[in-house]
Short mmCIF file of C-alpha atoms in Angstrom, two decimals:
data_model
loop_
_atom_site.label_atom_id
_atom_site.label_comp_id
_atom_site.label_asym_id
_atom_site.label_seq_id
_atom_site.Cartn_x
_atom_site.Cartn_y
_atom_site.Cartn_z
CA UNK A 16 -11.03 10.26 -0.16
CA UNK A 17 -13.75 12.72 0.95
CA UNK A 18 -11.37 15.58 2.04
CA UNK A 19 -10.89 15.31 5.73
CA UNK A 20 -7.32 14.91 5.62
CA UNK A 21 -6.94 17.44 2.90
CA UNK A 22 -8.83 20.01 5.18
CA UNK A 23 -6.44 19.33 8.04
CA UNK A 24 -3.31 19.58 5.88
CA UNK A 25 -4.59 22.78 4.34
CA UNK A 26 -4.04 24.39 7.70
CA UNK A 27 -0.42 23.35 7.58
CA UNK A 28 0.76 23.69 4.04
CA UNK A 29 0.53 26.46 1.42
CA UNK A 30 -0.98 24.17 -1.09
CA UNK A 31 -2.65 20.61 -0.85
CA UNK A 32 -3.17 18.49 -3.86
CA UNK A 33 -5.42 15.52 -3.69
CA UNK A 34 -6.27 12.63 -5.99
CA UNK A 35 -9.62 10.83 -5.97
CA UNK A 36 -10.91 8.79 -8.92
CA UNK A 37 -14.43 7.75 -7.66
CA UNK A 38 -17.03 10.33 -8.86
CA UNK A 39 -19.13 9.98 -5.68
CA UNK A 40 -16.18 10.60 -3.44
CA UNK A 41 -15.11 13.59 -5.69
CA UNK A 42 -18.54 15.21 -5.20
CA UNK A 43 -18.32 14.64 -1.23
CA UNK A 44 -14.61 16.08 -1.32
CA UNK A 45 -15.78 19.16 -3.14
CA UNK A 46 -18.55 19.70 -0.79
CA UNK A 47 -16.38 19.33 2.36
CA UNK A 48 -13.73 21.72 0.95
CA UNK A 49 -15.96 24.31 -0.51
CA UNK A 50 -14.48 27.61 0.23
CA UNK A 51 -10.90 26.37 1.27
CA UNK A 52 -8.74 28.30 -1.14
CA UNK A 53 -5.41 26.35 -0.99
CA UNK A 54 -6.63 22.82 -2.13
CA UNK A 55 -6.97 21.24 -5.43
CA UNK A 56 -8.44 17.95 -6.47
CA UNK A 57 -7.42 15.80 -9.50
CA UNK A 58 -10.31 13.35 -10.40
CA UNK A 59 -8.02 10.46 -11.46
CA UNK A 60 -6.13 7.65 -9.75
CA UNK A 61 -2.39 7.55 -9.43
CA UNK A 62 -0.23 4.57 -10.60
CA UNK A 63 2.77 3.63 -12.49
CA UNK A 64 1.46 4.68 -16.02
CA UNK A 65 -1.29 6.55 -17.75
CA UNK A 66 -4.12 4.22 -18.60
CA UNK A 67 -7.71 3.22 -17.62
CA UNK A 68 -7.95 0.93 -14.59
CA UNK A 69 -10.78 -0.99 -13.09
CA UNK A 70 -11.87 -0.37 -9.55
CA UNK A 71 -13.95 -2.43 -7.05
CA UNK A 72 -15.46 -1.65 -3.88
CA UNK A 73 -15.27 -4.62 -1.53
CA UNK A 74 -17.32 -3.00 1.25
CA UNK A 75 -20.34 -0.99 -0.14
CA UNK A 76 -20.74 0.54 3.38
CA UNK A 77 -17.26 2.05 3.31
CA UNK A 78 -16.61 4.68 0.61
CA UNK A 79 -12.97 4.43 1.28
CA UNK A 80 -12.78 0.84 0.31
CA UNK A 81 -12.54 1.34 -3.46
CA UNK A 82 -9.25 -0.30 -4.85
CA UNK A 83 -7.71 -1.11 -8.22
CA UNK A 84 -8.75 -4.53 -9.18
CA UNK A 85 -8.68 -7.04 -12.07
CA UNK A 86 -12.50 -7.11 -12.00
CA UNK A 87 -14.91 -4.51 -10.76
CA UNK A 88 -17.74 -2.23 -11.44
CA UNK A 89 -15.98 1.07 -12.46
CA UNK A 90 -13.39 2.12 -14.95
CA UNK A 91 -11.32 5.24 -14.05
CA UNK A 92 -8.43 7.18 -15.44
CA UNK A 93 -4.98 6.60 -13.93
CA UNK A 94 -1.92 8.86 -14.34
CA UNK A 95 1.62 8.66 -13.10
CA UNK A 96 2.45 11.54 -10.70
CA UNK A 97 5.53 12.24 -12.67
CA UNK A 98 3.40 13.20 -15.77
CA UNK A 99 1.44 15.69 -13.85
CA UNK A 100 3.17 18.95 -15.01
CA UNK A 101 1.46 21.25 -12.56
CA UNK A 102 2.88 19.56 -9.39
CA UNK A 103 6.04 21.27 -7.95
CA UNK A 104 7.62 21.64 -4.58
CA UNK A 105 6.23 18.53 -2.97
CA UNK A 106 7.01 18.53 0.85
CA UNK A 107 4.60 15.68 2.04
CA UNK A 108 2.91 12.76 0.40
CA UNK A 109 0.21 10.67 1.90
CA UNK A 110 -0.59 7.26 0.38
CA UNK A 111 -3.62 5.23 1.38
CA UNK A 112 -4.48 3.20 -1.73
CA UNK A 113 -5.37 -0.23 -0.74
CA UNK A 114 -2.22 -2.18 -1.51
CA UNK A 115 -1.51 -0.15 -4.66
CA UNK A 116 1.13 1.97 -2.92
CA UNK A 117 4.18 0.47 -4.87
CA UNK A 118 2.41 1.12 -8.12
CA UNK A 119 1.90 4.82 -7.13
CA UNK A 120 5.56 5.06 -5.85
CA UNK A 121 6.89 3.77 -9.30
CA UNK A 122 4.92 6.52 -11.07
CA UNK A 123 6.38 9.14 -8.80
CA UNK A 124 10.06 8.19 -8.71
CA UNK A 125 11.22 11.54 -10.43
CA UNK A 126 8.89 13.70 -8.16
CA UNK A 127 10.20 12.00 -5.09
CA UNK A 128 14.01 12.17 -6.14
CA UNK A 129 13.50 15.86 -7.11
CA UNK A 130 11.60 16.88 -3.79
CA UNK A 131 12.52 14.28 -1.17
CA UNK A 132 9.21 14.78 0.59
CA UNK A 133 8.24 13.16 3.93
CA UNK A 134 5.93 10.20 2.88
CA UNK A 135 3.07 8.69 4.92
CA UNK A 136 1.91 5.41 3.76
CA UNK A 137 -0.82 3.06 5.19
CA UNK A 138 0.95 -0.18 5.18
CA UNK A 139 -1.83 -2.56 5.93
CA UNK A 140 -0.22 -5.79 4.46
CA UNK A 141 3.07 -7.56 4.40
CA UNK A 142 3.01 -7.18 0.61
CA UNK A 143 2.74 -3.37 0.90
CA UNK A 144 5.57 -3.33 3.61
CA UNK A 145 7.81 -5.38 1.38
CA UNK A 146 6.93 -3.77 -2.08
CA UNK A 147 6.51 -0.03 -1.11
CA UNK A 148 9.02 -0.23 1.61
CA UNK A 149 11.55 -1.74 -0.65
CA UNK A 150 11.13 1.11 -3.27
CA UNK A 151 11.50 3.68 -0.59
CA UNK A 152 14.58 2.13 0.81
CA UNK A 153 16.08 2.08 -2.62
CA UNK A 154 15.38 5.80 -2.96
CA UNK A 155 17.36 6.53 0.36
CA UNK A 156 14.30 6.65 2.54
CA UNK A 157 13.87 5.16 6.15
CA UNK A 158 10.86 4.58 8.27
CA UNK A 159 11.08 6.97 11.29
CA UNK A 160 7.63 6.61 12.94
CA UNK A 161 4.61 4.30 12.98
CA UNK A 162 1.10 5.07 14.11
CA UNK A 163 -1.24 2.12 13.72
CA UNK A 164 -0.86 1.01 10.10
CA UNK A 165 0.58 4.40 8.91
CA UNK A 166 4.38 4.49 8.47
CA UNK A 167 6.17 7.87 8.13
CA UNK A 168 9.21 7.74 5.80
CA UNK A 169 11.98 10.37 5.62
CA UNK A 170 14.74 10.76 3.11
CA UNK A 171 18.09 9.87 4.85
CA UNK A 172 20.35 9.59 1.86
CA UNK A 173 21.61 6.21 2.38
CA UNK A 174 19.55 3.60 4.01
CA UNK A 175 20.51 3.09 7.60
CA UNK A 176 19.73 -0.38 8.92
CA UNK A 177 19.00 0.99 12.38
CA UNK A 178 15.56 1.82 10.75
CA UNK A 179 14.26 -1.54 10.15
CA UNK A 180 10.70 -2.80 9.54
CA UNK A 181 9.90 -6.25 10.95
CA UNK A 182 8.21 -7.84 7.98
CA UNK A 183 6.51 -10.31 10.22
CA UNK A 184 4.75 -7.66 12.34
CA UNK A 185 5.08 -4.48 10.32
CA UNK A 186 6.54 -2.69 13.32
CA UNK A 187 9.26 -0.04 12.86
#
C-alpha cells in the first residue's frame, strides 16, 4: 500500500503496476518510489465492477488496514482489472485486500485466463480461502506454497486434488 513490495518487485520484473485507492497511501507510495522507472500506480481500488465504493480504516494506527465496507469514512473509485486497457502481459499478481480478494478476482477473470499469472493472495480468513480459493480452482489454479497467511497459486490446467487447502486451518 505504500510501495515496499512494488520496490522489491521492480528489481525482478520489467514493469510493476500497483493499485492504491487511499490518497494518503498514494502520496507515500509516490515518495517511496520516486525515481524508480519501471513502476506505475493507479489510484483506484480493484473489484468486480466499475463503481464508487466505501472504505473504512478499522485500525487508525495501521495505514494498511483500509478495507471496502458498507459504512466508512471515504468513498473511492473502483474498477475491474479487465477494464484497464493498458495492462498486458501479466506474469504475477499479488492481492492483499482485506477479504475483498474474491471480488477482485471476479473483475480479473479475463486477464487471468489470458495471462495465467502466478498469484499471491493473503488468505487471512476462512471466507477468503473458500471464496477466492474456489474461484482460482475453477480457473485451473492450485495452491503450491504457503508462507504465513500468503498462499501462492499457479495455473495447472485442471485442478489436482493433491493440492488441497485445509479449510479449517488454511494450510496447503
